[in-house]
XYZ file of C-alpha atoms in Angstrom:
661
model
C -4.305 -25.560 21.449
C -7.505 -24.972 19.398
C -9.035 -23.140 22.366
C -5.948 -21.058 22.695
C -6.102 -19.986 19.096
C -9.900 -19.175 19.613
C -9.267 -16.941 22.522
C -6.332 -15.240 20.748
C -8.427 -14.535 17.716
C -11.492 -13.198 19.667
C -9.488 -10.825 21.826
C -7.287 -9.758 19.026
C -10.300 -9.056 16.768
C -12.182 -7.197 19.436
C -9.235 -4.958 20.175
C -8.298 -4.292 16.565
C -11.910 -3.768 15.339
C -11.890 -0.597 17.464
C -8.774 0.845 15.876
C -9.803 -0.315 12.411
C -12.110 2.615 12.269
C -9.136 4.939 12.820
C -8.992 8.366 14.256
C -7.150 11.591 13.639
C -3.495 12.162 14.209
C -2.924 13.290 17.817
C -2.235 16.959 17.857
C -3.921 17.738 14.501
C -6.013 20.757 15.470
C -9.080 21.974 13.621
C -9.178 25.312 11.902
C -11.742 27.832 12.725
C -13.217 30.045 9.992
C -15.342 33.188 10.181
C -16.399 36.115 8.088
C -13.830 38.772 7.561
C -16.177 41.457 8.779
C -16.885 39.472 12.033
C -13.358 38.403 12.994
C -13.195 39.087 16.771
C -9.775 37.377 17.285
C -6.847 35.942 15.402
C -8.057 32.432 16.178
C -10.076 32.234 13.032
C -9.369 32.536 9.258
C -11.503 34.307 6.697
C -9.885 33.010 3.605
C -10.268 29.299 2.566
C -7.259 28.098 0.933
C -7.749 25.653 -1.985
C -4.692 23.530 -2.921
C -4.195 21.514 -6.046
C -2.370 18.194 -6.172
C -1.185 15.904 -8.901
C -3.426 14.510 -11.592
C -3.472 10.717 -12.228
C -5.566 8.106 -13.875
C -6.264 4.383 -13.860
C -5.320 4.184 -17.540
C -1.670 5.283 -16.976
C 0.888 4.858 -14.183
C 2.377 8.311 -14.911
C 1.060 11.213 -12.763
C 1.466 14.881 -13.693
C 1.693 18.113 -11.695
C -1.136 20.473 -12.033
C 0.840 23.032 -14.132
C 1.891 20.356 -16.587
C -1.486 20.973 -18.275
C -2.407 24.495 -19.317
C -4.621 25.350 -16.406
C -4.797 28.542 -14.460
C -1.863 28.772 -12.062
C -0.667 31.014 -9.253
C 2.547 31.668 -7.411
C 3.867 28.210 -6.351
C 6.827 29.510 -4.378
C 4.821 29.497 -1.199
C 3.290 26.101 -1.672
C 3.194 23.693 1.364
C 6.264 21.586 1.968
C 5.771 17.868 1.345
C 7.096 15.272 3.597
C 9.412 12.505 2.406
C 6.537 10.039 1.881
C 4.647 12.521 -0.288
C 7.647 13.258 -2.413
C 8.383 9.515 -3.021
C 4.656 8.898 -3.803
C 4.644 11.786 -6.330
C 2.260 14.107 -4.494
C 2.831 17.745 -5.374
C 0.591 20.144 -3.454
C 0.614 23.657 -4.872
C -1.370 26.824 -4.338
C -4.395 27.419 -6.584
C -5.647 30.588 -8.148
C -9.129 29.950 -6.737
C -9.827 32.601 -4.082
C -12.583 31.680 -1.620
C -13.910 33.859 1.308
C -15.660 32.009 4.141
C -19.471 32.532 4.093
C -19.147 34.667 0.970
C -20.869 32.844 -1.900
C -19.577 33.338 -5.320
C -21.926 33.102 -8.299
C -19.377 33.384 -11.123
C -15.703 33.861 -10.294
C -13.586 34.120 -13.373
C -10.124 32.708 -12.788
C -8.365 33.153 -16.109
C -8.817 32.746 -19.860
C -6.445 30.611 -22.052
C -6.179 31.535 -25.685
C -5.063 29.133 -28.427
C -4.310 30.015 -32.097
C -4.305 27.474 -34.991
C -0.854 27.050 -36.567
C 1.042 28.209 -33.433
C 3.281 25.293 -32.319
C 3.079 26.367 -28.671
C -0.820 26.470 -28.690
C -1.020 23.123 -30.598
C 1.276 21.396 -28.058
C -0.738 22.695 -25.047
C -4.031 21.656 -26.686
C -2.636 18.284 -27.502
C -1.709 17.832 -23.869
C -5.163 18.810 -22.733
C -6.727 16.340 -25.178
C -4.413 13.586 -24.082
C -5.378 14.171 -20.424
C -9.011 14.116 -21.136
C -8.787 10.947 -23.391
C -6.986 9.128 -20.559
C -9.369 10.390 -17.935
C -6.889 12.232 -15.768
C -8.438 13.476 -12.582
C -7.887 16.557 -10.468
C -7.187 16.157 -6.800
C -7.913 19.345 -4.803
C -7.599 19.980 -1.033
C -9.445 22.320 1.247
C -8.763 22.458 4.935
C -6.668 19.211 4.767
C -9.748 17.480 3.278
C -9.990 16.057 -0.283
C -12.551 17.883 -2.463
C -14.856 15.075 -3.447
C -16.901 14.458 -6.504
C -20.137 12.541 -5.540
C -22.455 10.764 -7.857
C -24.848 7.922 -7.819
C -23.833 4.379 -8.799
C -25.764 1.058 -8.680
C -28.930 0.917 -6.566
C -28.828 4.759 -6.182
C -25.898 4.503 -3.732
C -23.808 7.618 -3.604
C -20.106 7.238 -4.218
C -17.785 10.106 -3.355
C -14.493 10.044 -5.305
C -11.545 12.062 -3.996
C -10.884 13.304 -7.538
C -12.820 14.618 -10.498
C -12.104 14.437 -14.207
C -10.444 17.285 -16.062
C -12.808 16.674 -18.960
C -14.433 13.948 -21.117
C -14.118 12.580 -24.612
C -17.071 11.429 -26.791
C -15.908 8.786 -29.235
C -17.801 8.018 -32.387
C -20.937 7.594 -30.171
C -21.797 8.110 -26.529
C -21.078 5.092 -24.400
C -22.404 4.084 -20.971
C -18.943 4.130 -19.461
C -18.153 7.653 -20.666
C -17.995 10.413 -18.083
C -19.813 12.597 -20.649
C -22.881 10.461 -19.756
C -23.269 12.621 -16.591
C -24.690 15.305 -18.872
C -25.552 13.358 -22.003
C -27.985 15.963 -23.163
C -25.288 18.417 -23.885
C -22.068 16.365 -24.256
C -23.110 14.368 -27.274
C -21.162 15.476 -30.296
C -19.027 12.558 -31.627
C -15.136 12.844 -31.664
C -15.202 15.920 -29.464
C -13.472 16.891 -26.144
C -15.420 18.676 -23.441
C -13.108 20.334 -20.837
C -14.613 20.965 -17.422
C -13.694 24.502 -17.023
C -16.381 25.447 -14.517
C -16.786 23.963 -11.058
C -19.445 24.360 -8.492
C -17.963 24.019 -4.987
C -20.373 23.187 -2.107
C -18.609 23.931 1.232
C -20.520 22.365 4.220
C -19.565 23.801 7.615
C -20.477 23.065 11.266
C -21.296 26.335 13.002
C -20.747 25.171 16.667
C -23.164 27.609 18.256
C -23.349 27.206 21.985
C -19.938 25.604 22.068
C -16.946 27.222 23.611
C -14.974 27.407 20.375
C -17.887 28.971 18.448
C -19.125 31.541 20.948
C -16.579 34.102 19.765
C -18.037 33.991 16.171
C -21.520 34.961 17.030
C -22.931 32.369 14.571
C -20.815 33.554 11.650
C -18.003 31.078 11.914
C -17.504 27.386 11.859
C -15.407 24.432 10.821
C -15.452 22.877 7.370
C -16.701 19.295 7.319
C -16.899 18.621 3.628
C -16.208 20.202 0.198
C -17.951 18.690 -2.773
C -17.430 19.720 -6.435
C -19.618 19.400 -9.456
C -17.670 19.881 -12.737
C -19.250 21.461 -15.768
C -18.213 22.434 -19.305
C -19.400 25.907 -20.185
C -18.667 27.992 -23.239
C -18.431 31.424 -21.676
C -19.776 34.512 -23.449
C -19.568 38.214 -22.426
C -23.274 38.598 -21.915
C -23.913 35.062 -20.322
C -20.734 34.106 -18.495
C -21.476 31.214 -16.169
C -25.088 30.441 -17.214
C -24.534 29.305 -20.708
C -25.946 25.953 -21.676
C -23.514 25.375 -24.520
C -20.484 23.262 -23.489
C -16.919 24.166 -24.139
C -16.197 21.747 -26.943
C -12.750 21.096 -28.363
C -12.664 19.286 -31.811
C -10.468 16.344 -32.148
C -8.681 17.752 -35.140
C -6.166 20.531 -35.052
C -7.188 24.109 -35.320
C -7.218 25.632 -38.658
C -4.358 28.078 -39.223
C -5.258 31.455 -37.646
C -8.457 30.090 -35.890
C -8.808 31.238 -32.289
C -9.975 29.177 -29.332
C -10.519 30.640 -25.852
C -11.184 28.610 -22.729
C -12.376 30.554 -19.645
C -12.030 28.913 -16.285
C -14.510 29.841 -13.626
C -16.015 28.659 -10.313
C -19.054 28.985 -8.153
C -19.015 28.616 -4.320
C -21.981 27.649 -2.117
C -21.930 27.379 1.719
C -24.292 24.970 3.533
C -24.592 24.809 7.278
C -24.830 21.366 8.822
C -24.565 21.117 12.621
C -25.294 17.371 12.705
C -21.905 16.410 11.308
C -19.040 16.989 13.738
C -15.565 17.943 12.702
C -14.094 14.745 14.220
C -16.257 12.527 11.925
C -16.018 14.517 8.716
C -14.095 11.823 6.881
C -16.958 9.236 7.416
C -18.845 10.199 4.281
C -15.834 9.459 2.145
C -14.864 6.163 3.734
C -18.341 4.881 4.012
C -19.120 5.502 0.337
C -16.244 3.258 -0.910
C -17.857 0.684 -3.226
C -18.405 -2.839 -1.849
C -16.925 -1.986 1.472
C -19.637 -3.630 3.585
C -19.397 -6.753 1.474
C -15.643 -6.982 1.860
C -15.774 -6.380 5.539
C -18.058 -9.495 5.853
C -15.775 -11.488 3.557
C -12.665 -10.459 5.535
C -14.292 -11.564 8.835
C -15.473 -14.889 7.284
C -12.099 -15.658 5.769
C -10.199 -14.713 8.974
C -12.294 -16.982 11.122
C -11.853 -19.922 8.654
C -8.073 -19.474 8.694
C -8.117 -19.132 12.468
C -9.906 -22.459 12.930
C -7.770 -24.041 10.287
C -4.506 -22.909 11.913
C -5.690 -24.227 15.239
C -6.489 -27.570 13.701
C -3.080 -27.776 12.071
C -1.327 -26.928 15.310
C -3.359 -29.496 17.160
C -2.547 -32.216 14.667
C 1.126 -31.377 14.753
C 1.322 -31.371 18.502
C -0.714 -34.531 19.015
C 1.287 -36.489 16.421
C 4.548 -35.283 17.758
C 3.544 -36.129 21.266
C 2.950 -39.697 20.289
C 6.184 -39.954 18.327
C 8.377 -38.507 21.124
C 6.641 -40.751 23.722
C 7.259 -43.783 21.509
C 10.876 -42.920 20.745
C 11.688 -42.395 24.399
C 10.257 -45.675 25.506
C 13.264 -48.023 25.171
C 11.630 -51.223 26.248
C 13.532 -53.523 23.907
C 16.251 -53.112 21.346
C 13.980 -54.625 18.686
C 11.486 -51.818 19.122
C 14.200 -49.140 18.681
C 15.538 -50.708 15.482
C 12.109 -50.797 13.902
C 11.726 -47.011 14.265
C 12.099 -44.831 11.236
C 11.407 -41.255 10.156
C 12.506 -37.896 11.451
C 14.590 -39.464 14.326
C 16.884 -41.235 11.915
C 18.248 -38.019 10.342
C 19.197 -36.346 13.690
C 22.865 -36.652 12.675
C 22.263 -34.534 9.508
C 19.366 -32.274 10.242
C 21.647 -29.398 11.455
C 24.222 -29.848 8.609
C 24.872 -26.314 7.139
C 23.081 -25.678 3.846
C 24.605 -24.747 0.552
C 24.718 -21.006 -0.157
C 24.557 -20.329 3.666
C 25.865 -16.810 3.188
C 22.994 -15.859 0.917
C 20.475 -17.471 3.100
C 21.651 -15.666 6.203
C 21.703 -12.248 4.348
C 18.169 -12.798 3.117
C 17.006 -13.730 6.601
C 18.586 -10.581 7.983
C 16.766 -8.429 5.511
C 13.502 -10.350 6.147
C 13.722 -9.649 9.842
C 14.253 -5.943 9.057
C 11.114 -5.941 6.871
C 9.175 -7.892 9.488
C 10.009 -5.361 12.269
C 9.254 -2.444 9.925
C 5.804 -3.870 9.010
C 4.959 -4.628 12.642
C 5.896 -1.073 13.925
C 4.282 0.700 11.001
C 0.982 -1.156 11.300
C 1.054 -0.653 15.037
C 1.436 3.144 14.540
C -1.290 3.087 11.845
C -3.705 1.277 14.213
C -3.025 3.892 16.897
C -4.166 6.605 14.508
C -0.818 8.221 13.840
C -0.986 7.403 10.172
C -4.566 8.449 9.434
C -5.672 9.636 5.946
C -5.610 13.111 7.195
C -1.818 13.029 7.458
C -0.740 12.579 3.826
C 2.400 10.654 3.173
C 2.772 9.711 6.823
C 2.602 5.970 6.204
C 5.339 5.850 3.562
C 7.506 8.179 5.646
C 7.116 6.108 8.727
C 7.835 2.868 6.798
C 11.028 4.225 5.317
C 12.362 5.791 8.590
C 11.605 2.743 10.656
C 13.249 0.509 8.054
C 16.439 2.609 8.052
C 16.600 2.547 11.799
C 16.235 -1.280 12.084
C 19.563 -1.974 10.473
C 20.933 -3.337 13.800
C 18.482 -6.343 14.082
C 19.175 -7.098 10.364
C 22.900 -7.402 10.988
C 22.618 -9.176 14.255
C 20.344 -11.911 12.885
C 22.364 -12.354 9.682
C 25.589 -12.697 11.638
C 24.182 -15.137 14.181
C 22.768 -17.459 11.475
C 25.897 -17.260 9.354
C 28.108 -18.061 12.379
C 25.864 -21.026 13.179
C 26.590 -22.326 9.629
C 30.225 -22.120 10.404
C 30.908 -19.201 8.106
C 34.008 -17.152 8.675
C 33.746 -14.399 6.011
C 32.178 -11.857 8.257
C 33.128 -8.849 6.145
C 31.242 -10.132 3.193
C 28.262 -11.049 5.308
C 28.025 -7.544 6.722
C 28.414 -5.802 3.291
C 25.781 -8.122 1.707
C 23.304 -7.611 4.498
C 23.507 -3.867 4.309
C 23.762 -3.549 0.465
C 22.055 -6.510 -1.326
C 18.346 -6.113 -0.696
C 18.337 -2.272 -0.352
C 20.461 -2.159 -3.445
C 18.087 -4.249 -5.518
C 15.105 -2.115 -4.417
C 16.948 1.136 -5.021
C 18.292 0.127 -8.515
C 14.680 -0.781 -9.616
C 13.418 2.455 -8.110
C 16.070 4.530 -9.758
C 15.389 2.885 -13.205
C 11.659 3.723 -12.913
C 12.508 7.147 -11.665
C 14.498 7.738 -14.922
C 11.283 6.768 -16.864
C 9.265 9.288 -14.846
C 11.891 11.978 -15.441
C 11.830 11.340 -19.103
C 8.007 11.736 -19.056
C 8.144 14.904 -16.962
C 5.998 13.261 -14.324
C 5.289 14.485 -10.836
C 6.094 10.916 -9.694
C 9.724 11.529 -10.484
C 11.646 11.920 -7.284
C 13.954 15.031 -7.367
C 17.747 14.594 -7.357
C 17.999 16.136 -3.957
C 15.622 13.646 -2.535
C 17.486 10.738 -4.089
C 20.673 12.144 -2.364
C 18.714 12.294 0.911
C 17.555 8.668 0.550
C 21.127 7.456 -0.174
C 22.312 9.435 2.890
C 19.766 7.698 5.024
C 20.865 4.356 3.542
C 24.683 4.768 3.826
C 24.850 7.112 6.856
C 22.198 5.523 9.078
C 21.252 1.978 7.854
C 24.702 0.677 6.906
C 26.337 1.820 10.223
C 23.517 0.279 12.258
C 23.913 -2.909 10.397
C 27.603 -3.061 11.050
C 26.849 -2.557 14.794
C 24.330 -5.403 14.742
C 26.730 -7.739 12.928
C 29.520 -6.720 15.396
C 27.409 -7.990 18.286
C 26.160 -10.954 16.406
C 29.698 -12.224 15.652
C 30.881 -11.595 19.143
C 28.387 -14.001 20.596
C 29.045 -17.718 20.636
C 27.657 -19.754 17.779
C 24.279 -21.359 18.335
C 24.615 -24.777 19.905
C 22.387 -27.381 18.277
C 20.646 -30.011 20.450
C 22.271 -32.819 18.427
C 25.655 -33.385 16.862
C 26.107 -33.502 13.069
C 27.744 -36.645 11.535
C 30.785 -36.275 9.394
C 29.465 -38.311 6.584
C 26.154 -37.150 5.070
C 23.280 -39.662 5.157
C 21.891 -40.866 1.871
C 18.375 -39.504 1.325
C 15.919 -42.280 0.074
C 13.900 -41.794 -3.052
C 11.022 -39.365 -2.420
C 7.480 -39.721 -3.506
C 5.771 -36.863 -5.544
C 4.229 -35.334 -2.433
C 7.502 -35.124 -0.447
C 9.690 -33.754 -3.249
C 10.764 -30.164 -2.720
C 8.948 -28.349 -5.630
C 5.419 -29.639 -4.880
C 5.870 -28.825 -1.327
C 7.105 -25.287 -1.962
C 4.217 -24.665 -4.447
C 1.575 -25.896 -1.978
C 3.130 -23.980 0.913
C 2.075 -20.597 -0.244
C -1.561 -21.320 -0.954
C -2.902 -20.948 2.559
C -0.955 -17.820 3.542
C -2.164 -16.206 0.286
C -5.748 -17.034 1.231
C -5.401 -14.808 4.267
C -4.345 -11.724 2.392
C -5.991 -11.668 -1.033
C -9.078 -9.695 -0.008
C -6.993 -7.070 1.716
C -4.707 -7.110 -1.213
C -7.527 -5.858 -3.379
C -8.021 -2.825 -1.216
C -4.292 -2.159 -1.001
C -3.955 -2.278 -4.790
C -6.909 0.042 -5.144
C -5.383 2.511 -2.806
C -2.133 2.405 -4.883
C -3.390 2.429 -8.474
C -7.080 3.553 -8.236
C -6.422 6.419 -5.863
C -8.879 5.072 -3.196
C -8.263 5.752 0.482
C -7.153 2.779 2.642
C -8.110 3.095 6.214
C -8.779 -0.408 7.564
C -5.480 -0.742 9.377
C -7.038 -2.698 12.223
C -8.065 -5.482 9.901
C -4.747 -5.323 8.114
C -2.945 -5.807 11.417
C -5.198 -8.664 12.261
C -4.563 -10.197 8.764
C -0.830 -9.747 9.312
C -0.974 -11.693 12.529
C -3.087 -14.496 10.981
C -0.643 -14.601 8.093
C 2.286 -15.142 10.497
C 0.473 -17.942 12.162
C -0.440 -19.594 8.893
C 3.014 -19.197 7.370
C 4.512 -20.703 10.533
C 2.201 -23.684 10.817
C 2.154 -24.551 7.149
C 5.913 -24.501 6.933
C 6.288 -26.568 10.104
C 3.739 -29.145 8.914
C 5.511 -29.602 5.520
C 8.849 -29.580 7.248
C 7.671 -32.455 9.526
C 6.472 -34.419 6.508
C 9.809 -34.039 4.799
C 11.781 -35.082 7.934
C 9.527 -38.177 8.264
C 10.471 -38.998 4.746
C 14.179 -38.861 5.858
C 14.896 -35.673 3.785
C 16.938 -33.343 6.059
C 17.448 -30.461 3.592
C 14.995 -28.099 5.317
C 16.986 -24.822 5.489
C 16.240 -23.414 2.192
C 12.993 -25.259 1.789
C 11.530 -23.670 4.916
C 12.393 -20.257 3.529
C 11.030 -20.989 0.095
C 7.790 -22.704 1.280
C 6.294 -19.699 2.888
C 8.241 -17.263 0.592
C 6.342 -18.796 -2.380
C 3.317 -16.842 -1.191
C 4.941 -13.917 -3.057
C 4.626 -15.746 -6.297
C 0.858 -15.946 -5.736
C 0.992 -12.335 -4.916
C 2.629 -11.571 -8.229
C 0.052 -13.636 -10.163
C -2.759 -11.719 -8.312
C -1.099 -8.365 -9.303
C -1.007 -9.567 -12.950
C -4.724 -10.413 -12.683
C -5.474 -6.961 -11.229
C -3.579 -5.340 -14.015
C -5.491 -7.241 -16.673
C -8.919 -6.926 -15.201
C -8.976 -3.652 -13.273
C -6.599 -1.284 -14.955
C -6.781 -0.078 -18.541
C -3.074 0.590 -19.008
C -1.802 0.145 -22.537
C 1.333 2.246 -23.027
C 4.714 0.543 -22.489
C 6.142 3.068 -19.996
C 3.060 2.592 -17.651
C 3.392 -1.138 -17.996
C 7.053 -1.057 -17.072
C 6.322 1.152 -14.033
C 3.473 -1.064 -12.837
C 5.409 -4.272 -13.014
C 8.641 -2.547 -11.653
C 6.803 -1.372 -8.531
C 5.106 -4.688 -8.344
C 8.355 -6.578 -8.404
C 9.634 -4.374 -5.494
C 6.561 -5.240 -3.522
C 6.774 -8.954 -4.279
C 10.501 -9.095 -3.419
C 9.956 -7.424 -0.064
C 7.049 -9.723 0.585
C 9.128 -12.771 -0.367
C 11.728 -11.782 2.223
C 8.989 -11.228 4.860
C 7.134 -14.471 4.456
C 10.250 -16.538 3.813
C 11.819 -15.323 7.086
C 8.619 -16.047 9.029
C 8.456 -19.652 7.776
C 12.274 -20.178 8.341
C 12.433 -19.142 11.956
C 9.187 -20.993 12.761
C 10.667 -24.122 11.305
C 14.031 -23.392 12.947
C 12.362 -23.197 16.333
C 10.328 -26.363 15.569
C 13.333 -28.537 14.510
C 15.445 -27.494 17.515
C 12.448 -28.201 19.785
C 11.753 -31.726 18.679
C 15.319 -32.815 18.528
C 15.926 -31.430 21.978
C 13.406 -33.607 23.624
C 14.189 -37.015 22.138
C 16.879 -39.502 23.404
C 19.629 -39.920 20.925
C 21.934 -42.900 21.409
C-alpha cells in the first residue's frame, strides 16, 4: 500500500508540475502593432489602447471604480464588456483618456487639468476623496494589450518585485517612515502632513519585433508584439514654462483650502518604447510571476510538506489495512465457542452500526451539497491545469466555478435522495427543496447582505441589480430543476442494502475514555488535512486580498488530491478507533471529523487578517469576515463529504467480509 501511494504521488507530481507553470488560453491570439505610416495591412494596429480597472488596497475591502476619484476620464460607453466572474469580483474595465501610438514616443502628453476652489463644497468633497484614497494607499490597475501595467521596484537583496498596481499617491505623516511609499523619492516628498498625488506616469512599453518571422515580415521592422508595460509614477507640479520637467512635487496640504484659494492638478504621461527580441510573446507573463516575493521558498516548502503528507498517508493506510486484516482473520476463525465469546470491539456493534442517525434529513442535504462542491472544485481545477483559466483570461476562474456549480445540481439531488432513502426517510419533497435551497440560500443571503454594504459605499465591488437577477435565474431556472431531476432518479432506485441487519433495540454504548469521545476526535481530525493546505492557503488569500496573481494551479490540484487522501484516511482511522470502543454513532462524526478542517481554515483567516492586512474600518471588517464565512462554509461541506463517504465505504467494506452469527 505504501508503494502504491509512492507511485501515485510521483506520477501525479510529474504530470502536474508541467501544468503548474500554466499556459495561455487556447485561441487567445496575439495582437500585432505597427506604425501608422507603415501599415501595410489590416492585420496590425497603430493605436495602443490603455484601459483602467478598479482601485483597491490592502487597508480596505472596498474597491472603487476609476471615476470614483476625480481623475481624467473618457467616454466609458464603449468600454469592454466584463464576464460574469469579473462583475462578481468587482472588476470594472473602462476606457482611459491616455492616447498612445505604437513606436511614437511621447515626452509630455497632457491629459487634463482638474481645478479646485476653497470653499466650494464640490471641490472640497473631491479633494477629500483623493486624500482618503492616498492615505489608504489605493492602487491603480491599468491594462495594455491584455497585460497588467506593472510597477517594478527593488525589495530585499536587490530583488526586483513587479506589482500589478501602482499607488495613486502617498501621504507623509508627521515624519517620513520606512514603510511610506514616499520613500521612493524621499528627497522631494518629505514635507510632513502632506499628500503627494502621482499625476505623472512614465510608461515603458517593451515590444518584440519578430524580424525574420512570418508574422513580422510585413512590418519591415516597424512592428511587433507588446511583451511588457512598466510604469513609474511621479508627482509633478506643472508650470506653463516647465511642464513635465519640474522637480517640485504636486503637494496637497492636509488641511482644507482657504476660501477662494485655487488648486490645479495637471495629469500627464510620458511614453518610451524599448525593443527586446529575446522575450517571446508566449512567455511575457514570466517576469510578473517570477518576481512574486518568496515564491521559490514556498515552492520548496510545498514540495516538502506534500511528500511528508504522502508518506504519512501511506503509513496510516498500511496500519489500518494490516490491523483490519488480522481482526477479520481472527473473527472468521471459529475454532471454539470460547474464542468467539472473548471477542470484543467493532464486531459487537454490527447490529447497530447502520442504525439511521438523528437529523438524517439535514445530513443528507449537506452531503448532496458537498458532492456538488466537490465536483465543481474537481472540474474547475482540471480546467485551470489545462490552461483554460490562465491569468490572461480575467474572471474566467470565477465564471467557470459558478457555471459548473449550477450545472451540477443533478448529482447533488441524486446523492441527497439516495442517502436520505437509505435512512428510511419518506419526506422526499422536503429533501429536494432543502437540497436545492439550503446551502445556495445561505451563500446568496450572505452575499446579498455584503452587496448592500458595497452599494451603500458606492463601491465597484457592488454587483449590479441585473446581475443579481441573472444569478437568481441561474439558480432557480437551471440548478433547482437539475436538482429535482437528480432527486427523482435517486428516489426511484432501491434503497441501499447494508451488509448486516440492524437490531430493533439499540445497544448500550459503554463509557468512553477521553480519547474516544466525540469532541476530541473531531478536533484532532482536522489537523492533518489542514497541514496539507495551509501553505497554498497563504497564496490564495494573497490573490484575493493582496491583489497578487495566483497561477500555481498544478500544485493546487496536487494539494487537493492529497487533501482528499488525508481527509479520507484520517476519518477512517478515527472511525475504526470509535467502533473498537463500541461506539456506533459514526454518521455525523465522520462528517464533522474532516469537516472540522474548516474551523482551522477560519482560524488561519483570522490570523491573516490580523498579521497581513491593515483593515481598521467596520465595513471592511464585516466584508472580510462575510466572504471568509462563505469560503469556510463551502470548505466545511467539501471536506465533510469527503470524510463521510470514505468512512461510509470503509464501514460497509469491513462488515461485509466478517461472518455474523
